[in-house]
mmCIF file of C-alpha atoms and ligand atoms in Angstrom:
data_model
loop_
_atom_site.group_PDB
_atom_site.id
_atom_site.type_symbol
_atom_site.label_atom_id
_atom_site.label_comp_id
_atom_site.label_asym_id
_atom_site.label_seq_id
_atom_site.Cartn_x
_atom_site.Cartn_y
_atom_site.Cartn_z
ATOM 1 C CA UNK K 20 100.385 196.387 -112.956
ATOM 2 C CA UNK K 21 103.893 197.909 -113.162
ATOM 3 C CA UNK K 22 106.817 195.692 -114.169
ATOM 4 C CA UNK K 23 108.793 194.395 -111.206
ATOM 5 C CA UNK K 24 112.495 194.680 -110.467
ATOM 6 C CA UNK K 25 114.683 193.806 -107.517
ATOM 7 C CA UNK K 26 115.591 195.882 -104.440
ATOM 8 C CA UNK K 27 118.439 194.986 -102.123
ATOM 9 C CA UNK K 28 119.249 197.160 -99.088
ATOM 10 C CA UNK K 29 122.227 196.091 -96.983
ATOM 11 C CA UNK K 30 124.153 197.629 -94.087
ATOM 12 C CA UNK K 31 127.408 196.436 -92.507
ATOM 13 C CA UNK K 32 125.198 194.672 -89.899
ATOM 14 C CA UNK K 33 122.406 193.104 -91.926
ATOM 15 C CA UNK K 34 120.319 192.650 -95.071
ATOM 16 C CA UNK K 35 117.333 194.961 -94.539
ATOM 17 C CA UNK K 36 115.401 194.418 -97.795
ATOM 18 C CA UNK K 37 115.692 191.772 -100.480
ATOM 19 C CA UNK K 38 112.514 191.642 -102.540
ATOM 20 C CA UNK K 39 110.785 192.449 -105.821
ATOM 21 C CA UNK K 40 109.334 195.940 -106.048
ATOM 22 C CA UNK K 41 107.393 198.109 -108.525
ATOM 23 C CA UNK K 42 108.974 201.548 -107.892
ATOM 24 C CA UNK K 43 111.356 203.380 -105.562
ATOM 25 C CA UNK K 44 112.283 206.918 -104.574
ATOM 26 C CA UNK K 45 115.365 207.680 -102.507
ATOM 27 C CA UNK K 46 117.352 210.701 -101.210
ATOM 28 C CA UNK K 47 120.295 210.939 -103.620
ATOM 29 C CA UNK K 48 122.982 213.454 -102.675
ATOM 30 C CA UNK K 49 122.185 215.385 -105.900
ATOM 31 C CA UNK K 50 118.459 215.262 -105.104
ATOM 32 C CA UNK K 51 115.606 212.816 -104.729
ATOM 33 C CA UNK K 52 115.496 210.197 -107.497
ATOM 34 C CA UNK K 53 112.773 207.789 -108.617
ATOM 35 C CA UNK K 54 113.238 204.543 -110.532
ATOM 36 C CA UNK K 55 111.020 202.037 -112.293
ATOM 37 C CA UNK K 56 112.088 198.834 -114.072
ATOM 38 C CA UNK K 57 114.339 199.613 -117.044
ATOM 39 C CA UNK K 58 115.891 202.767 -115.565
ATOM 40 C CA UNK K 59 119.241 203.835 -117.030
ATOM 41 C CA UNK K 60 122.226 202.673 -115.002
ATOM 42 C CA UNK K 61 123.616 205.176 -112.524
ATOM 43 C CA UNK K 62 125.448 205.381 -109.217
ATOM 44 C CA UNK K 63 124.881 207.989 -106.516
ATOM 45 C CA UNK K 64 125.710 208.642 -102.899
ATOM 46 C CA UNK K 65 122.779 209.061 -100.521
ATOM 47 C CA UNK K 66 121.785 211.645 -97.948
ATOM 48 C CA UNK K 67 120.156 210.884 -94.606
ATOM 49 C CA UNK K 68 116.433 210.470 -95.279
ATOM 50 C CA UNK K 69 113.549 208.232 -96.217
ATOM 51 C CA UNK K 70 113.288 205.627 -98.981
ATOM 52 C CA UNK K 71 109.783 204.975 -100.246
ATOM 53 C CA UNK K 72 108.978 201.969 -102.419
ATOM 54 C CA UNK K 73 106.019 199.980 -103.686
ATOM 55 C CA UNK K 74 106.361 196.277 -102.973
ATOM 56 C CA UNK K 75 105.385 193.547 -105.454
ATOM 57 C CA UNK K 76 101.741 193.729 -104.300
ATOM 58 C CA UNK K 77 101.625 197.523 -104.659
ATOM 59 C CA UNK K 78 101.839 198.342 -100.915
ATOM 60 C CA UNK K 79 103.761 201.540 -100.022
ATOM 61 C CA UNK K 80 106.735 200.825 -97.733
ATOM 62 C CA UNK K 81 109.141 203.240 -96.012
ATOM 63 C CA UNK K 82 112.710 202.842 -94.832
ATOM 64 C CA UNK K 83 115.072 205.109 -92.975
ATOM 65 C CA UNK K 84 118.559 205.377 -94.495
ATOM 66 C CA UNK K 85 121.560 207.230 -93.132
ATOM 67 C CA UNK K 86 123.794 207.794 -96.124
ATOM 68 C CA UNK K 87 125.671 205.279 -98.265
ATOM 69 C CA UNK K 88 125.413 204.498 -101.978
ATOM 70 C CA UNK K 89 122.762 203.405 -104.461
ATOM 71 C CA UNK K 90 123.451 201.549 -107.700
ATOM 72 C CA UNK K 91 120.539 201.646 -110.133
ATOM 73 C CA UNK K 92 120.527 199.013 -112.895
ATOM 74 C CA UNK K 93 117.629 198.331 -115.312
ATOM 75 C CA UNK K 94 116.479 195.298 -113.295
ATOM 76 C CA UNK K 95 117.939 195.915 -109.820
ATOM 77 C CA UNK K 96 118.569 198.665 -107.260
ATOM 78 C CA UNK K 97 121.242 197.982 -104.663
ATOM 79 C CA UNK K 98 121.604 200.237 -101.637
ATOM 80 C CA UNK K 99 124.670 199.981 -99.427
ATOM 81 C CA UNK K 100 123.734 202.036 -96.377
ATOM 82 C CA UNK K 101 125.614 203.023 -93.244
ATOM 83 C CA UNK K 102 122.436 202.153 -91.355
ATOM 84 C CA UNK K 103 118.875 201.445 -92.486
ATOM 85 C CA UNK K 104 115.672 200.330 -90.810
ATOM 86 C CA UNK K 105 112.191 199.473 -92.036
ATOM 87 C CA UNK K 106 109.662 201.936 -90.572
ATOM 88 C CA UNK K 107 108.135 199.182 -88.409
ATOM 89 C CA UNK K 108 111.580 198.317 -86.935
ATOM 90 C CA UNK K 109 112.393 201.850 -85.783
ATOM 91 C CA UNK K 110 112.520 202.234 -82.016
ATOM 92 C CA UNK K 111 110.697 205.552 -81.682
ATOM 93 C CA UNK K 112 111.651 206.265 -78.072
ATOM 94 C CA UNK K 113 115.322 205.610 -78.876
ATOM 95 C CA UNK K 114 115.106 208.076 -81.769
ATOM 96 C CA UNK K 115 113.416 210.682 -79.557
ATOM 97 C CA UNK K 116 116.142 210.280 -76.930
ATOM 98 C CA UNK K 117 118.796 210.661 -79.655
ATOM 99 C CA UNK K 118 117.048 213.857 -80.806
ATOM 100 C CA UNK K 119 117.066 215.333 -77.278
ATOM 101 C CA UNK K 120 120.752 214.405 -76.835
ATOM 102 C CA UNK K 121 121.744 215.955 -80.165
ATOM 103 C CA UNK K 122 119.732 219.148 -79.563
ATOM 104 C CA UNK K 123 121.282 219.529 -76.126
ATOM 105 C CA UNK K 124 124.773 219.068 -77.542
ATOM 106 C CA UNK K 125 124.083 221.719 -80.195
ATOM 107 C CA UNK K 126 122.502 224.224 -77.790
ATOM 108 C CA UNK K 127 125.212 223.818 -75.115
ATOM 109 C CA UNK K 128 127.694 225.228 -77.655
ATOM 110 C CA UNK K 129 130.623 223.656 -75.819
ATOM 111 C CA UNK K 130 133.932 224.632 -77.403
ATOM 112 C CA UNK K 131 134.939 221.030 -78.053
ATOM 113 C CA UNK K 132 131.691 220.035 -79.820
ATOM 114 C CA UNK K 133 132.002 218.365 -83.222
ATOM 115 C CA UNK K 134 129.279 220.402 -84.957
ATOM 116 C CA UNK K 135 129.057 218.313 -88.121
ATOM 117 C CA UNK K 136 128.740 215.111 -86.106
ATOM 118 C CA UNK K 137 126.098 216.566 -83.774
ATOM 119 C CA UNK K 138 124.062 217.905 -86.700
ATOM 120 C CA UNK K 139 124.225 214.525 -88.478
ATOM 121 C CA UNK K 140 123.035 212.773 -85.282
ATOM 122 C CA UNK K 141 120.137 215.231 -85.055
ATOM 123 C CA UNK K 142 119.218 214.655 -88.703
ATOM 124 C CA UNK K 143 119.237 210.863 -88.234
ATOM 125 C CA UNK K 144 116.940 211.177 -85.218
ATOM 126 C CA UNK K 145 114.537 213.564 -86.976
ATOM 127 C CA UNK K 146 114.254 211.371 -90.094
ATOM 128 C CA UNK K 147 113.827 208.189 -88.013
ATOM 129 C CA UNK K 148 110.940 209.869 -86.178
ATOM 130 C CA UNK K 149 109.453 211.002 -89.506
ATOM 131 C CA UNK K 150 109.763 207.550 -91.143
ATOM 132 C CA UNK K 151 108.382 205.810 -88.032
ATOM 133 C CA UNK K 152 105.414 208.205 -88.226
ATOM 134 C CA UNK K 153 104.548 206.864 -91.697
ATOM 135 C CA UNK K 154 103.716 203.349 -90.473
HETATM 136 P P1 ATP U 220 121.750 206.170 -81.335
HETATM 137 O O1 ATP U 220 122.404 207.401 -80.765
HETATM 138 O O2 ATP U 220 120.383 205.915 -80.769
HETATM 139 O O3 ATP U 220 122.659 204.945 -81.319
HETATM 140 P P2 ATP U 220 122.558 206.693 -84.048
HETATM 141 O O4 ATP U 220 121.952 207.608 -85.061
HETATM 142 O O5 ATP U 220 123.897 207.104 -83.523
HETATM 143 O O6 ATP U 220 121.477 206.497 -82.880
HETATM 144 P P3 ATP U 220 123.398 204.754 -85.972
HETATM 145 O O7 ATP U 220 124.877 204.936 -85.820
HETATM 146 O O8 ATP U 220 122.732 205.374 -87.173
HETATM 147 O O9 ATP U 220 122.651 205.210 -84.634
HETATM 148 O O10 ATP U 220 123.046 203.201 -85.976
HETATM 149 C C1 ATP U 220 123.678 202.228 -85.137
HETATM 150 C C2 ATP U 220 122.837 200.970 -85.152
HETATM 151 O O11 ATP U 220 121.663 201.158 -84.361
HETATM 152 C C3 ATP U 220 122.338 200.562 -86.535
HETATM 153 O O12 ATP U 220 122.298 199.151 -86.612
HETATM 154 C C4 ATP U 220 120.927 201.146 -86.593
HETATM 155 O O13 ATP U 220 120.097 200.410 -87.493
HETATM 156 C C5 ATP U 220 120.483 200.998 -85.145
HETATM 157 N N1 ATP U 220 119.553 202.065 -84.706
HETATM 158 C C6 ATP U 220 119.875 203.322 -84.343
HETATM 159 N N2 ATP U 220 118.793 204.007 -83.926
HETATM 160 C C7 ATP U 220 117.740 203.162 -84.065
HETATM 161 C C8 ATP U 220 116.332 203.270 -83.805
HETATM 162 N N3 ATP U 220 115.784 204.399 -83.334
HETATM 163 N N4 ATP U 220 115.567 202.182 -84.038
HETATM 164 C C9 ATP U 220 116.096 201.047 -84.501
HETATM 165 N N5 ATP U 220 117.406 200.861 -84.761
HETATM 166 C C10 ATP U 220 118.230 201.911 -84.551
#
């Protein structure tokens, strides 16, 4: 069995994960990264996407994360996220409504639309739906 290390995922609202894990992969802004126990220390910002990890018993778990930072240390990964939810905590109908809203905003092409903001909202909705689909 793989050596265990610690994962902590926190948002401004709550602690989402605080447990021992065997491995993790996450959407770093420079690309997807994977870590096992003993990984070299590094710090990266995160993109909107899915975090996949193996818990202490070897079960695959998925989280949604909407940006933030990850600090990888040899025995601990800390993720400070703008928002994050475990796949089982994602409200799928809320995410689908958010997707419809964001798509409408983008297709209306109103002059006063904040394009970057609307595209980020759409991306959050799409990834939440994807992560919820993995449960
Ligand atoms: P919405 O438009 O539905 O609020 P959003 O992408 O703007 O979505 P965020 O700003 O990313 O929402 O998150 C605000 C808070 O709501 C966070 O605490 C986040 O965890 C929670 N949240 C947002 N969408 C969902 C969802 N579909 N299921 C569960 N929690 C959600």
